[in-house]
């Protein structure tokens, strides 16, 4: 691998799509985020820590709302749902709502977090392939915008609970379109051989539409599609949109006019300079709007109201993880020397590299890096050889005690964090306008021991 290609330069005024918009370098080469130096953040909050550039996150959220509003203004309108599974806290939920977004949740915990953040139930959706009775009851009680039904069995369960509570459940039906997009197999979600959705090819989708339409306690609001994650091109979204809209047209021929279509998320971001710059929000939604426009022209049906679900594209680049360097050692490999730089976190705060080989970059951020550039692997402190934070990056001379930052960790870093080796999960620190505050405090050993009832 060409080390120059996996080196992400620190912000120098040139947008890279990797570091957040308000990450800049001081005259001495230190990184600062929204006017706060990383040495100050490390001193006050410790490391590892997730650092959220609030203004960057807000700007990305507003860009998605503006793009969707403009693209669908003359069609059926659009709503943007922030995919809370990427990262959710009460404050983030509130900020998304203030920016005009709805919140997409996938569990009782996510839904209760959104509600606790002041988001009305009508601005929330509930996802999931195996929802509990408690989750469905909470969704109905909160008056969510919709429950995304994932299977025929779940359709029956939602109908039964709605009947027991003498209410009508607003539902979307999640369809399996067969459009394969995204990177690793684990994050592609629209092929037949996986756990999500009602297959169009087998007829399960059509059967679910018929049953939902006929049931008095179900309101069939829409159809839903999600084709995968970390997608860096628009064509897959357009193909999936056409597949779902074709199902809508077929349903209309049978007398069932479905008013809403949720075209999901999966919009990719740039993790390293190996990655292409992703399309802008306006480019993604233009592809979707084109499919809707063709559907309306071909069928004569009224345009559906559209929903989309960006998560990673909003929160991912807005956050970095700050570590302190510990042990450093050089080894010889078949392809030459490699330096191993150990940090005070690892797979417990970012599982994605171990889970499906996700690539990141890193930089020394407390000073101007100097010395010869070396082939470096950044690793964590866990008892696993697969505990890799950054597989390959070109770093200049590194010393114990240096601060190292890994950008683009907002999506699925804290959300997937664990206590492996009884390591406590890091805090999330929000930085804006030269000030920092804790959104989620650092977990302590006492917190972990408090769960132990033995």
Coordinates of C-alpha atoms in Angstrom, one line a residue:
X1 CA 0.0 0.0 0.0
X2 CA 1.2 3.5 -0.9
X3 CA 1.7 5.2 2.5
X4 CA 1.3 8.6 0.9
X5 CA -2.2 7.6 -0.1
X6 CA -3.2 6.6 3.4
X7 CA -1.8 9.8 5.0
X8 CA -4.5 12.3 5.7
X9 CA -2.9 15.8 6.0
X10 CA -4.1 17.8 8.9
X11 CA -6.3 20.8 8.1
X12 CA -4.4 23.5 6.3
X13 CA -7.4 25.4 4.8
X14 CA -7.9 22.8 2.0
X15 CA -11.1 20.8 2.6
X16 CA -10.3 17.1 2.7
X17 CA -13.6 15.7 3.9
X18 CA -11.8 13.9 6.6
X19 CA -11.2 16.4 9.4
X20 CA -14.2 18.4 10.7
X21 CA -14.8 21.8 9.3
X22 CA -13.6 23.6 12.5
X23 CA -10.4 21.6 13.0
X24 CA -7.4 23.8 12.4
X25 CA -3.7 23.9 13.2
X26 CA -2.1 26.5 15.5
X27 CA 1.2 28.2 14.5
X28 CA 3.0 25.5 16.6
X29 CA 1.4 22.6 14.8
X30 CA -1.2 21.8 17.5
X31 CA -4.7 20.7 16.5
X32 CA -7.5 22.8 17.8
X33 CA -11.2 22.1 17.3
X34 CA -13.6 25.0 17.3
X35 CA -10.9 27.1 18.9
X36 CA -10.0 24.7 21.7
X37 CA -6.6 23.1 21.7
X38 CA -6.4 19.3 22.0
X39 CA -3.9 19.6 24.8
X40 CA -6.5 21.5 26.8
X41 CA -9.1 18.9 26.0
X42 CA -6.8 16.1 27.1
X43 CA -5.9 17.9 30.3
X44 CA -9.5 18.6 31.3
X45 CA -11.3 15.5 30.1
X46 CA -8.5 12.8 29.8
X47 CA -8.0 10.4 27.0
X48 CA -9.3 8.5 25.2
X49 CA -12.2 10.9 24.4
X50 CA -14.5 11.5 21.6
X51 CA -14.5 15.1 20.5
X52 CA -17.6 16.4 18.7
X53 CA -17.4 19.5 16.5
X54 CA -20.9 20.7 17.1
X55 CA -21.0 23.4 14.4
X56 CA -19.8 20.9 11.9
X57 CA -22.5 18.4 12.8
X58 CA -25.2 21.1 12.7
X59 CA -24.0 22.3 9.3
X60 CA -24.1 18.8 7.8
X61 CA -27.6 18.2 9.2
X62 CA -28.9 21.5 7.8
X63 CA -27.3 20.7 4.4
X64 CA -29.3 17.4 4.2
X65 CA -32.5 19.2 5.1
X66 CA -31.9 22.0 2.6
X67 CA -31.1 19.5 -0.2
X68 CA -34.1 17.3 0.4
X69 CA -36.5 20.2 0.8
X70 CA -35.3 21.7 -2.5
X71 CA -35.2 18.4 -4.5
X72 CA -38.7 17.3 -3.5
X73 CA -40.4 20.8 -3.3
X74 CA -42.4 20.2 -6.5
X75 CA -42.9 16.5 -5.8
X76 CA -44.5 15.1 -2.6
X77 CA -42.2 16.8 -0.1
X78 CA -39.5 15.2 2.0
X79 CA -38.4 14.5 5.6
X80 CA -34.9 13.8 6.8
X81 CA -34.6 11.3 9.6
X82 CA -31.3 11.3 11.5
X83 CA -30.2 7.7 11.9
X84 CA -29.7 7.6 15.6
X85 CA -27.9 4.2 15.5
X86 CA -24.8 6.1 14.3
X87 CA -24.6 8.0 17.6
X88 CA -27.3 9.3 19.8
X89 CA -27.5 11.3 23.0
X90 CA -30.2 13.6 24.4
X91 CA -28.3 16.7 23.2
X92 CA -27.7 15.3 19.7
X93 CA -31.3 14.3 19.4
X94 CA -32.4 17.8 20.4
X95 CA -29.9 19.5 18.0
X96 CA -31.1 17.3 15.2
X97 CA -34.7 18.2 15.9
X98 CA -33.9 21.9 16.1
X99 CA -32.2 21.6 12.7
X100 CA -35.5 20.3 11.2
X101 CA -34.7 16.6 11.3
X102 CA -36.7 13.7 12.6
X103 CA -35.0 10.8 14.5
X104 CA -34.8 7.2 13.3
X105 CA -34.5 4.8 16.2
X106 CA -33.9 1.1 16.4
X107 CA -34.5 0.1 20.0
X108 CA -36.3 1.2 23.2
X109 CA -33.1 2.8 24.4
X110 CA -32.7 5.0 21.3
X111 CA -36.4 5.9 21.2
X112 CA -36.4 6.9 24.9
X113 CA -33.2 8.9 24.4
X114 CA -34.8 10.9 21.6
X115 CA -37.9 11.5 23.7
X116 CA -35.8 12.5 26.6
X117 CA -34.0 14.9 24.4
X118 CA -37.3 16.7 23.7
X119 CA -38.1 15.2 20.3
X120 CA -41.8 14.7 19.9
X121 CA -42.9 11.1 19.3
X122 CA -44.4 12.2 15.9
X123 CA -40.8 13.1 14.8
X124 CA -39.5 9.6 15.6
X125 CA -39.6 6.3 13.7
X126 CA -38.9 2.8 15.1
X127 CA -36.8 0.3 13.1
X128 CA -35.7 -3.2 14.0
X129 CA -36.0 -6.8 12.8
X130 CA -37.1 -8.3 16.1
X131 CA -38.9 -5.6 18.1
X132 CA -40.1 -6.6 21.5
X133 CA -43.7 -6.1 22.7
X134 CA -42.4 -3.3 25.0
X135 CA -40.8 -1.5 22.1
X136 CA -43.9 -1.6 20.0
X137 CA -46.1 -0.5 22.9
X138 CA -43.7 2.4 23.6
X139 CA -43.8 3.4 20.0
X140 CA -47.6 3.4 20.0
X141 CA -47.8 5.2 23.3
X142 CA -45.4 7.9 22.1
X143 CA -47.3 8.4 18.9
X144 CA -44.3 7.7 16.6
X145 CA -44.6 8.7 12.9
X146 CA -44.2 5.1 11.9
X147 CA -43.1 1.6 12.8
X148 CA -41.0 -0.1 10.2
X149 CA -42.3 -3.6 9.9
X150 CA -39.6 -6.1 8.9
X151 CA -41.4 -9.4 8.4
X152 CA -44.8 -11.1 8.0
X153 CA -44.5 -12.4 11.6
X154 CA -43.8 -8.9 12.9
X155 CA -46.8 -7.5 10.9
X156 CA -49.0 -9.9 12.8
X157 CA -47.4 -8.9 16.1
X158 CA -47.9 -5.2 15.5
X159 CA -51.5 -5.7 14.5
X160 CA -52.2 -7.8 17.6
X161 CA -50.7 -5.2 20.0
X162 CA -52.5 -2.4 18.2
X163 CA -55.8 -4.3 18.6
X164 CA -55.1 -5.0 22.3
X165 CA -54.5 -1.3 22.8
X166 CA -57.5 -0.2 20.7
X167 CA -55.3 2.0 18.4
X168 CA -54.2 2.1 14.9
X169 CA -50.5 1.5 14.2
X170 CA -48.9 3.6 11.5
X171 CA -46.5 1.3 9.6
X172 CA -43.9 1.2 6.8
X173 CA -43.0 -2.1 5.2
X174 CA -39.3 -2.7 4.8
X175 CA -38.6 -4.3 1.3
X176 CA -35.7 -6.3 0.1
X177 CA -34.9 -4.8 -3.3
X178 CA -32.0 -7.1 -4.3
X179 CA -29.8 -4.0 -5.0
X180 CA -26.4 -4.7 -3.5
X181 CA -24.4 -1.6 -2.5
X182 CA -21.9 -0.6 0.1
X183 CA -18.6 -2.2 1.2
X184 CA -18.3 -5.1 3.5
X185 CA -20.9 -7.9 3.3
X186 CA -21.8 -7.1 6.9
X187 CA -23.1 -3.6 6.0
X188 CA -24.9 -4.6 2.7
X189 CA -28.6 -5.0 3.6
X190 CA -30.7 -5.4 0.5
X191 CA -29.6 -8.8 -0.9
X192 CA -31.9 -11.8 -0.3
X193 CA -29.7 -13.9 2.0
X194 CA -29.8 -11.7 5.1
X195 CA -32.1 -10.9 8.0
X196 CA -33.8 -7.7 7.0
X197 CA -36.9 -7.0 5.0
X198 CA -39.7 -8.5 3.0
X199 CA -38.6 -9.9 -0.4
X200 CA -40.0 -8.4 -3.5
X201 CA -38.7 -11.4 -5.5
X202 CA -40.5 -14.0 -3.5
X203 CA -43.8 -12.1 -3.2
X204 CA -43.5 -11.6 0.5
X205 CA -43.6 -7.8 0.0
X206 CA -46.8 -8.0 -2.0
X207 CA -48.5 -10.3 0.5
X208 CA -47.6 -7.9 3.4
X209 CA -49.1 -5.0 1.5
X210 CA -52.4 -6.9 1.1
X211 CA -52.5 -7.9 4.7
X212 CA -51.6 -4.5 6.1
X213 CA -54.1 -2.7 3.8
X214 CA -56.9 -5.1 4.9
X215 CA -56.2 -4.9 8.7
X216 CA -58.4 -2.3 10.5
X217 CA -55.7 -1.7 13.2
X218 CA -52.9 -1.0 10.7
X219 CA -52.3 2.2 8.7
X220 CA -50.1 1.4 5.7
X221 CA -48.3 4.7 5.4
X222 CA -45.3 3.7 3.3
X223 CA -42.7 1.4 1.9
X224 CA -39.1 1.4 3.1
X225 CA -35.8 0.5 1.5
X226 CA -32.2 0.4 2.9
X227 CA -29.5 -1.0 0.7
X228 CA -26.4 -0.9 2.8
X229 CA -23.9 1.5 4.4
X230 CA -20.9 3.6 3.5
X231 CA -22.1 4.0 -0.1
X232 CA -20.1 6.5 -2.2
X233 CA -22.1 6.6 -5.4
X234 CA -25.6 7.5 -6.3
X235 CA -26.6 4.8 -8.8
X236 CA -27.4 2.1 -6.2
X237 CA -29.9 4.5 -4.5
X238 CA -31.6 5.3 -7.8
X239 CA -31.9 1.6 -8.7
X240 CA -33.4 0.8 -5.3
X241 CA -35.7 3.7 -5.4
X242 CA -37.1 2.5 -8.8
X243 CA -37.6 -1.0 -7.4
X244 CA -39.6 0.3 -4.4
X245 CA -41.6 2.7 -6.6
X246 CA -42.4 -0.1 -9.0
X247 CA -43.9 -2.0 -6.0
X248 CA -45.9 1.1 -5.2
X249 CA -47.2 1.3 -8.8
X250 CA -48.2 -2.4 -8.7
X251 CA -50.0 -1.9 -5.4
X252 CA -51.9 1.1 -6.9
X253 CA -53.1 -1.1 -9.7
X254 CA -54.7 -3.3 -7.0
X255 CA -56.4 -0.3 -5.4
X256 CA -53.8 0.4 -2.7
X257 CA -52.2 3.9 -3.0
X258 CA -49.3 4.2 -0.6
X259 CA -48.5 7.8 0.3
X260 CA -45.0 7.6 1.6
X261 CA -41.7 6.1 0.6
X262 CA -38.6 5.9 2.9
X263 CA -35.5 5.4 0.8
X264 CA -33.2 4.8 3.8
X265 CA -29.7 5.9 4.4
X266 CA -26.2 4.5 3.9
X267 CA -24.6 7.7 2.5
X268 CA -20.9 7.3 2.8
X269 CA -18.1 9.5 4.1
X270 CA -14.4 9.8 3.5
X271 CA -12.2 8.0 6.1
X272 CA -8.8 8.2 4.4
X273 CA -7.4 9.9 1.3
X274 CA -7.8 6.5 -0.4
X275 CA -11.5 7.1 -0.4
X276 CA -13.2 9.2 -3.1
X277 CA -14.9 12.3 -1.9
X278 CA -18.5 11.4 -1.4
X279 CA -21.3 13.1 -3.4
X280 CA -22.8 16.1 -1.7
X281 CA -26.2 15.7 -0.1
X282 CA -27.7 17.6 -3.1
X283 CA -26.2 15.0 -5.5
X284 CA -27.6 12.0 -3.5
X285 CA -31.1 13.4 -3.2
X286 CA -31.1 14.5 -6.9
X287 CA -30.7 10.9 -7.9
X288 CA -33.7 9.9 -5.7
X289 CA -35.8 12.8 -6.9
X290 CA -35.1 11.7 -10.5
X291 CA -36.5 8.3 -9.8
X292 CA -39.6 9.8 -8.2
X293 CA -40.1 12.1 -11.1
X294 CA -39.9 9.2 -13.6
X295 CA -42.3 7.2 -11.4
X296 CA -44.9 10.0 -11.4
X297 CA -44.6 10.5 -15.2
X298 CA -44.9 6.8 -16.0
X299 CA -47.8 6.0 -13.6
X300 CA -49.8 9.2 -13.2
X301 CA -49.8 8.6 -9.5
X302 CA -49.4 11.5 -7.1
X303 CA -45.8 11.9 -5.9
X304 CA -45.2 10.1 -2.6
X305 CA -43.8 11.9 0.4
X306 CA -40.1 10.9 0.7
X307 CA -38.0 10.2 3.8
X308 CA -34.3 9.6 3.9
X309 CA -32.1 8.6 6.8
X310 CA -28.5 10.0 6.9
X311 CA -26.6 9.2 10.0
X312 CA -22.9 8.5 9.3
X313 CA -22.9 11.4 6.8
X314 CA -23.9 13.9 9.5
X315 CA -22.1 12.7 12.6
X316 CA -19.1 10.7 11.2
X317 CA -16.8 13.5 10.1
X318 CA -17.9 15.8 12.9
X319 CA -16.1 13.7 15.6
X320 CA -12.6 12.5 16.3
X321 CA -11.1 10.3 18.9
X322 CA -8.2 11.6 20.9
X323 CA -5.7 9.2 22.4
X324 CA -2.4 9.3 24.3
X325 CA 0.5 7.3 22.9
X326 CA 2.0 4.7 25.2
X327 CA 4.3 1.8 24.1
X328 CA 6.2 2.1 20.8
X329 CA 8.1 -0.7 19.1
X330 CA 9.5 -1.6 15.7
X331 CA 9.2 -5.0 14.1
X332 CA 10.3 -6.5 10.8
X333 CA 7.7 -7.9 8.5
X334 CA 7.9 -9.7 5.1
X335 CA 7.3 -6.3 3.4
X336 CA 9.8 -4.4 5.5
X337 CA 9.9 -2.6 8.9
X338 CA 6.8 -1.5 10.7
X339 CA 6.4 0.7 13.7
X340 CA 3.7 -0.3 16.3
X341 CA 2.3 2.6 18.2
X342 CA 0.0 1.7 21.1
X343 CA -2.7 4.0 22.4
X344 CA -4.8 4.1 25.6
X345 CA -7.9 2.9 23.8
X346 CA -8.6 0.5 21.0
X347 CA -11.4 -1.9 19.9
X348 CA -13.4 -1.0 22.9
X349 CA -13.9 2.5 21.6
X350 CA -13.9 1.7 17.9
X351 CA -14.9 -1.8 16.9
X352 CA -15.2 -1.2 13.2
X353 CA -11.6 -2.1 12.2
X354 CA -11.8 -5.4 14.0
X355 CA -15.4 -6.1 13.0
X356 CA -15.1 -5.6 9.2
X357 CA -11.7 -4.2 8.4
X358 CA -12.6 -0.5 8.4
X359 CA -9.8 1.8 7.5
X360 CA -9.0 5.1 9.3
X361 CA -6.1 7.5 9.4
X362 CA -4.3 9.2 12.3
X363 CA -2.1 12.1 13.1
X364 CA 0.1 13.4 16.0
X365 CA -1.8 16.5 17.1
X366 CA -0.1 18.0 20.1
X367 CA 2.9 19.4 18.1
X368 CA 4.4 19.8 14.7
X369 CA 5.3 16.3 13.5
X370 CA 9.0 16.0 12.5
X371 CA 11.5 13.4 11.6
X372 CA 11.4 10.7 9.0
X373 CA 8.0 9.3 8.0
X374 CA 7.6 5.7 9.0
X375 CA 5.2 2.9 8.1
X376 CA 3.0 2.7 11.3
X377 CA 0.2 0.6 12.7
X378 CA -1.8 2.2 15.5
X379 CA -3.0 -0.4 18.0
X380 CA -5.0 -0.6 21.2
X381 CA -4.3 -2.0 24.6
X382 CA -6.6 -5.0 24.5
X383 CA -5.6 -8.6 24.7
X384 CA -6.3 -9.3 21.0
X385 CA -3.9 -9.2 18.0
X386 CA -6.8 -7.9 16.0
X387 CA -7.1 -4.8 18.3
X388 CA -6.0 -2.4 15.5
X389 CA -7.1 1.2 15.4
X390 CA -5.4 2.2 12.1
X391 CA -3.9 -0.6 10.0
X392 CA -1.5 1.5 7.9
X393 CA -0.6 5.2 8.2
X394 CA 2.6 7.2 7.5
X395 CA 3.6 9.0 10.7
X396 CA 6.7 11.0 11.5
X397 CA 8.6 10.4 14.8
X398 CA 6.2 9.5 17.6
X399 CA 7.0 9.6 21.4
X400 CA 5.2 8.3 24.4
X401 CA 2.9 10.9 25.8
X402 CA 2.1 12.4 22.4
X403 CA -1.6 13.0 21.5
X404 CA -2.8 11.1 18.5
X405 CA -6.2 11.8 16.8
X406 CA -8.2 9.5 14.6
X407 CA -10.8 11.5 12.6
X408 CA -14.3 10.4 11.4
X409 CA -15.2 8.4 14.4
X410 CA -18.6 9.9 15.1
X411 CA -20.5 7.1 13.5
X412 CA -20.5 3.8 15.4
X413 CA -17.5 4.6 17.6
X414 CA -19.3 5.4 20.9
X415 CA -22.4 3.6 19.6
X416 CA -20.5 0.2 19.4
X417 CA -18.2 0.8 22.4
X418 CA -17.8 -2.0 24.9
X419 CA -16.2 -2.8 28.2
X420 CA -13.9 -5.5 26.8
X421 CA -11.1 -6.2 29.3
X422 CA -13.2 -4.1 31.7
X423 CA -12.1 -0.9 30.0
X424 CA -14.4 2.0 30.7
X425 CA -16.0 3.7 27.8
X426 CA -14.7 7.2 26.9
X427 CA -16.6 10.5 27.3
X428 CA -18.2 12.4 24.5
X429 CA -17.1 16.1 24.6
X430 CA -18.9 18.7 22.6
X431 CA -16.8 21.7 21.4
X432 CA -18.3 24.9 20.0
X433 CA -17.2 28.5 19.9
X434 CA -14.1 28.1 21.9
X435 CA -15.7 26.1 24.8
X436 CA -16.1 22.4 25.6
X437 CA -18.5 20.5 27.7
X438 CA -19.3 16.8 28.4
X439 CA -22.3 15.3 26.6
X440 CA -21.7 11.8 27.9
X441 CA -19.4 11.4 30.9
X442 CA -16.6 9.0 31.1
X443 CA -17.6 5.6 32.5
X444 CA -15.8 4.5 35.6
X445 CA -14.7 1.2 37.1
X446 CA -17.3 2.0 39.8
X447 CA -20.0 2.2 37.2
X448 CA -19.0 -1.3 36.0
X449 CA -18.8 -2.8 39.5
X450 CA -22.2 -1.4 40.3
X451 CA -23.7 -3.8 37.8
X452 CA -22.0 -6.8 39.5
X453 CA -24.5 -8.3 42.0
X454 CA -22.5 -11.4 42.8

